[in-house]
Short mmCIF file of C-alpha atoms in Angstrom, two decimals:
data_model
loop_
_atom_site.label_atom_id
_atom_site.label_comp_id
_atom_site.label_asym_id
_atom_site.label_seq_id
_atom_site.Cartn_x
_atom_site.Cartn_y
_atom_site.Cartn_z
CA UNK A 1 -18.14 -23.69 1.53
CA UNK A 2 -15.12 -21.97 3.73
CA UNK A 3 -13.40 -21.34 0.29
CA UNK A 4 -16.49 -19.34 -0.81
CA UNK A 5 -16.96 -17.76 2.06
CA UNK A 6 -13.11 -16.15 2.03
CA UNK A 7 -13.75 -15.14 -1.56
CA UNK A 8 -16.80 -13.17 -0.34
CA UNK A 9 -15.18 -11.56 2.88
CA UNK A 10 -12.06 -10.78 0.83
CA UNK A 11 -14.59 -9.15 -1.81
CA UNK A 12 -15.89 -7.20 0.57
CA UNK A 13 -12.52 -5.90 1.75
CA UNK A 14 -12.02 -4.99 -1.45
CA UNK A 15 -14.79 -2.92 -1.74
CA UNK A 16 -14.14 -1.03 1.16
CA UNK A 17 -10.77 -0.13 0.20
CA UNK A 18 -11.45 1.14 -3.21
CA UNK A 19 -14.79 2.85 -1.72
CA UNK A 20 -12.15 4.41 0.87
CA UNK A 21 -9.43 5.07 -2.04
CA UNK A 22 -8.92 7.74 -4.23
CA UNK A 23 -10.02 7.33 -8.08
CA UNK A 24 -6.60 6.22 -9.20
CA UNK A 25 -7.72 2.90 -8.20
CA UNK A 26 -10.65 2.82 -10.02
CA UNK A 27 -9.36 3.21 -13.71
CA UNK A 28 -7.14 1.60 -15.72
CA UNK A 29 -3.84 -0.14 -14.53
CA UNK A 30 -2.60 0.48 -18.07
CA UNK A 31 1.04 2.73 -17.91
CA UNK A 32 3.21 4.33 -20.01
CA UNK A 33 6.66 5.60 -19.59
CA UNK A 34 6.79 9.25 -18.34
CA UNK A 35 9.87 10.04 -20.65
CA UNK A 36 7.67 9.88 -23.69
CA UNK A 37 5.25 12.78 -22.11
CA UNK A 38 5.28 16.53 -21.92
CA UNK A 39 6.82 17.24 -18.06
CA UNK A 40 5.00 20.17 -17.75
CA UNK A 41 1.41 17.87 -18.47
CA UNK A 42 2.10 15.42 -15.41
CA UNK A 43 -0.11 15.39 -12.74
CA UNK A 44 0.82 13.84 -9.24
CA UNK A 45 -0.93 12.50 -6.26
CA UNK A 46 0.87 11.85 -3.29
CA UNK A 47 -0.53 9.57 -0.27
CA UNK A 48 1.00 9.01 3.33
CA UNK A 49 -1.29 5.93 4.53
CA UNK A 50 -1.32 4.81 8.24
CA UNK A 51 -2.99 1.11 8.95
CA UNK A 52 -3.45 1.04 12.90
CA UNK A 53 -5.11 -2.43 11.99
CA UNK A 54 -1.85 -3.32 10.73
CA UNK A 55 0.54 -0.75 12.52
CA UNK A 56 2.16 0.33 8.64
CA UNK A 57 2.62 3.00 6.51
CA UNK A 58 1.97 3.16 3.05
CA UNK A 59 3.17 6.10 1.06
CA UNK A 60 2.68 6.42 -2.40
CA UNK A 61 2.93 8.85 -5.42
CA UNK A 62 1.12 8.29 -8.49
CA UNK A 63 1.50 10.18 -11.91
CA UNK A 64 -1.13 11.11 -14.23
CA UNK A 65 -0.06 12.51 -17.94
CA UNK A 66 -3.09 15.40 -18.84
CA UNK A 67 -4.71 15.73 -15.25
CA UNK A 68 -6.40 13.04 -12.37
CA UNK A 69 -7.76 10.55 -14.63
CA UNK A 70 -5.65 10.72 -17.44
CA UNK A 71 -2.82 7.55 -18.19
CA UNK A 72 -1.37 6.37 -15.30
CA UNK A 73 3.02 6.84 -15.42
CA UNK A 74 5.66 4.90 -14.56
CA UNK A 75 8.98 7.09 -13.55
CA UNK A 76 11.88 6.59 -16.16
CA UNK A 77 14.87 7.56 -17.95
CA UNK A 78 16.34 9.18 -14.52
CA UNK A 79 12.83 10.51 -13.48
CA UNK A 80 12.63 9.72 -9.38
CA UNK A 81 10.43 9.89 -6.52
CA UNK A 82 11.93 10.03 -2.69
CA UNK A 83 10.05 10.08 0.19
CA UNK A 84 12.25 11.38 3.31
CA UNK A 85 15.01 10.56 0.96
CA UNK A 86 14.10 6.97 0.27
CA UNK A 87 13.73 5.63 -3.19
CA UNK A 88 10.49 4.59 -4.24
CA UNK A 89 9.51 2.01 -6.80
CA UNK A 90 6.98 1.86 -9.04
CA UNK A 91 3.88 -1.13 -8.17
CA UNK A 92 1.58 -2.10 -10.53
CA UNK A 93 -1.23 -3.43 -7.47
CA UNK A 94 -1.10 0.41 -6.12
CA UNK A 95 -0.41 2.03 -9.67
CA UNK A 96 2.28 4.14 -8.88
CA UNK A 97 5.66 4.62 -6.73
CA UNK A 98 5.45 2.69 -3.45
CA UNK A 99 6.81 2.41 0.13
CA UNK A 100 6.50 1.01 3.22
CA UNK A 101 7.17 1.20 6.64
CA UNK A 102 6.55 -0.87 9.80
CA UNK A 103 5.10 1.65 12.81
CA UNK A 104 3.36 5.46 12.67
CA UNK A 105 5.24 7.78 9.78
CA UNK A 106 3.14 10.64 10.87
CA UNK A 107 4.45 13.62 8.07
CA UNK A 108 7.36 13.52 5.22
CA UNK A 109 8.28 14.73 2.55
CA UNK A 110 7.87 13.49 -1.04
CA UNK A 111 11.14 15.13 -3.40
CA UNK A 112 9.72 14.39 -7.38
CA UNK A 113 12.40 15.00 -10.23
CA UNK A 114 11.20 14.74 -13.33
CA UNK A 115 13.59 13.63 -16.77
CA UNK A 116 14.79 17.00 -17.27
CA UNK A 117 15.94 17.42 -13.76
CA UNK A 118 12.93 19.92 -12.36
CA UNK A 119 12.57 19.10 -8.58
CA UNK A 120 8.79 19.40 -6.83
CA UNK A 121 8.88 19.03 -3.52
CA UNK A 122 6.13 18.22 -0.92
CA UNK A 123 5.40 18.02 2.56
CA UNK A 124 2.23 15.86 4.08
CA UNK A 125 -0.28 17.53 5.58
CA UNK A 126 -0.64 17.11 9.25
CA UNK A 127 -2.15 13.63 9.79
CA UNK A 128 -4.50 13.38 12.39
CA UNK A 129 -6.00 10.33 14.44
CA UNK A 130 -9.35 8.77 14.89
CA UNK A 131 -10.93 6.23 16.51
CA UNK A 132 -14.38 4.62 17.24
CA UNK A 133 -15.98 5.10 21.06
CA UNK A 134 -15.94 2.13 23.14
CA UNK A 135 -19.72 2.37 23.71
CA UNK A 136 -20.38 1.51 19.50
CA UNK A 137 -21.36 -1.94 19.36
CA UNK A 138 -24.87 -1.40 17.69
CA UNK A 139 -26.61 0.02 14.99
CA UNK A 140 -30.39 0.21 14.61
CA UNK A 141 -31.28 0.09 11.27
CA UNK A 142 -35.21 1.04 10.92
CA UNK A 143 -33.52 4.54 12.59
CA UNK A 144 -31.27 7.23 11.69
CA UNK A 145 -27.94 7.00 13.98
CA UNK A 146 -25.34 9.47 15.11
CA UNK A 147 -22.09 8.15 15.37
CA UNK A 148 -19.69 10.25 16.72
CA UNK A 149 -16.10 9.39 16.64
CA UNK A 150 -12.76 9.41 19.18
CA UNK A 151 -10.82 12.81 17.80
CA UNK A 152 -10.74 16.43 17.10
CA UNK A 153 -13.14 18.11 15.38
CA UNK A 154 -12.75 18.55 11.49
CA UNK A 155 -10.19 20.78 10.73
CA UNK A 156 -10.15 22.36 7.10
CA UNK A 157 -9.28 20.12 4.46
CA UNK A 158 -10.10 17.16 6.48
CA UNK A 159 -12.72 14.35 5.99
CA UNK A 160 -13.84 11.28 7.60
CA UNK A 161 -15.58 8.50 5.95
CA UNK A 162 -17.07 5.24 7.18
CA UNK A 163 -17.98 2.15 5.96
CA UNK A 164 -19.79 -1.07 6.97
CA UNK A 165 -19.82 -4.27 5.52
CA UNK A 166 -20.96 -7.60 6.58
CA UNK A 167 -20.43 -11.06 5.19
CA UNK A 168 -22.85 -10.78 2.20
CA UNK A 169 -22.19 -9.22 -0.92
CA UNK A 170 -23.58 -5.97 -1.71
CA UNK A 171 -25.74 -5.54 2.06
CA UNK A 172 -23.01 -2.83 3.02
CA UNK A 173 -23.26 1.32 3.63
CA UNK A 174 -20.71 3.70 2.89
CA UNK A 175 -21.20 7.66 5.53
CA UNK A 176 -18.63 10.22 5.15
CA UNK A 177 -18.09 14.16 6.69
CA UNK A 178 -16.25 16.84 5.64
CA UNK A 179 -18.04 19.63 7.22
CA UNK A 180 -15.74 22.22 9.07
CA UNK A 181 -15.75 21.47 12.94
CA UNK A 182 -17.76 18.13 12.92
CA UNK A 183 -17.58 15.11 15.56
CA UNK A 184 -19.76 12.96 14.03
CA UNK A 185 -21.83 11.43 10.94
CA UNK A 186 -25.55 11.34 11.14
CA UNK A 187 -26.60 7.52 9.46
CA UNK A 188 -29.89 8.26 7.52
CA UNK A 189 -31.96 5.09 7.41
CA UNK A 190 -31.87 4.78 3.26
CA UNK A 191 -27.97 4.62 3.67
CA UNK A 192 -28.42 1.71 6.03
CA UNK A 193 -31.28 0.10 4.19
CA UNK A 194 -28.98 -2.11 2.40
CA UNK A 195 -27.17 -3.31 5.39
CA UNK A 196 -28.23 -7.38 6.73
CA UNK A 197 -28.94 -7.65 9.87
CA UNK A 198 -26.08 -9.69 12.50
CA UNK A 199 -22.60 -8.92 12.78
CA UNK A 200 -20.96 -6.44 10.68
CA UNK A 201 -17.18 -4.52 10.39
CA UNK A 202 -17.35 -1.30 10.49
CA UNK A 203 -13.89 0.85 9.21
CA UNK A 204 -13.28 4.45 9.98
CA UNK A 205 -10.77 6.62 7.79
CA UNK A 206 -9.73 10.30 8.46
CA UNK A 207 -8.18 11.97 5.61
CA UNK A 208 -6.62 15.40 5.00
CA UNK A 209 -6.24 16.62 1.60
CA UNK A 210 -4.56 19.65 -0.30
CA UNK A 211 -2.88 20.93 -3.19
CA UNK A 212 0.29 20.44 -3.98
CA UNK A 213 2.54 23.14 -3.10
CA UNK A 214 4.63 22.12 -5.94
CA UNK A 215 4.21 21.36 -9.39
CA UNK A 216 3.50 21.40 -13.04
CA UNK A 217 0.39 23.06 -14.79
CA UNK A 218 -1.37 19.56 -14.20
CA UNK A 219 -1.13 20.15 -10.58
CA UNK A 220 -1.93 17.41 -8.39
CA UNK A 221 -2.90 16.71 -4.18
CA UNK A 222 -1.48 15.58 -1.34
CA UNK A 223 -2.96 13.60 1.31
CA UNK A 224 -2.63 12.11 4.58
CA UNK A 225 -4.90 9.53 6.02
CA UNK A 226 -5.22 7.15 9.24
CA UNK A 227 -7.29 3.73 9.49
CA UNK A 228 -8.50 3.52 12.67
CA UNK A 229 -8.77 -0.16 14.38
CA UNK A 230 -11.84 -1.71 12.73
CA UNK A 231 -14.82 -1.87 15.08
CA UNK A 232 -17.27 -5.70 14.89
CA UNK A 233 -20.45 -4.04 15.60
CA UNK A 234 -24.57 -5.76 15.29
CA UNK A 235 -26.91 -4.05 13.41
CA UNK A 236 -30.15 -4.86 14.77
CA UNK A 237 -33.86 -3.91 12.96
#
């Protein structure tokens, strides 16, 4: 019973972080080399991650040949990715080119050379905190809820998302805002219909997103994003 029980809270972990994740993750781990590709049809996606839960940061870059969802690349035959002048290597788990740090790593820069020596380089945008109000320890399900979060207001380019998940499969909600100036989410009662009633973890990410500043005719973003400290909350009828 415990054994089943893990394997259903570490499903729903799961969930949340691919719900929370960018599309990358939702496609095929399948690879190729990126020396057997046009350079000028790679597209890249670069991703400074901060964990408060877990007080690291995660910063990856990910290349695409033909555009977002096209085959995922691995960096070779001299082709590099630095970030803050650290070499990163390539992870199949996170399906692209991976470090990370212990502590905040609140900006960088990501320096992409590809195999015929053409540099891109990219700073993060400006990563902002966020954080749940002390007073959240309830949501009331047969009602619509506000929940307004600890932080600035949305600035442009900037998102946050929640999402709550409890112990059994599938009886979860997923809220997110990107609405210029906004404090908080409005919970509509069909996106908490799903949700079980008890205990439930709630996790809050705020993202900011842009183009790249740099790159080939593929394109490609840049994002930074912060995981607040999850919140145990009850959600009550």
């Amino acid at each position: 019973m415990k054994r089943a029980t893990t394997q259903k809270w570490n499903s729903i972990i799961k969930t949340a972080i691919a719900l929370f994740s960018i599309p990358f993750l939702l496609v095929s781990c399948e690879k190729e080399n990126s020396e057997d590709v046009n350079q000028d049809k790679i597209y890249t996606d670069y991703e400074l991650f901060y964990d408060k839960n877990e007080d690291k940061t995660v910063v990856v870059a990910r290349f695409k040949f033909g555009g977002p969802t096209g085959t995922n690349l691995e960096l070779t035959n001299g082709a590099t990715v630095t970030f803050n002048g650290d070499a990163m290597t390539y992870n199949g788990f996170y399906v692209g080119h991976v470090k990370e740090y212990a502590g905040k790593i609140s900006s960088g820069t990501f320096n992409y050379k590809d195999v015929d020596g053409t540099e891109f380089i990219n700073a993060t945008p400006t990563l902002d905190s966020v954080a749940f109000q002390p007073s959240f320890d309830t949501i009331v399900k047969s009602q619509a809820n506000t929940f307004t979060w600890l932080g600035s207001p949305l600035a442009a380019n900037q998102s946050v998302g929640i999402f709550i998940g409890s112990w059994v499969w599938g009886q979860d909600a997923l809220f997110y805002q990107n609405q210029l100036g906004a404090t908080n989410i409005i919970m509509g009662v069909n996106g908490l219909s799903s949700l079980s009633l008890g205990t439930s973890t709630v996790y809050m990410d705020r993202t900011n997103e842009t183009n790249v500043s740099q790159g080939t005719s593929e394109g490609g973003k840049i994002r930074s994003k912060y995981r607040a400290l999850n919140k145990v909350i009850q959600v009550v009828p």
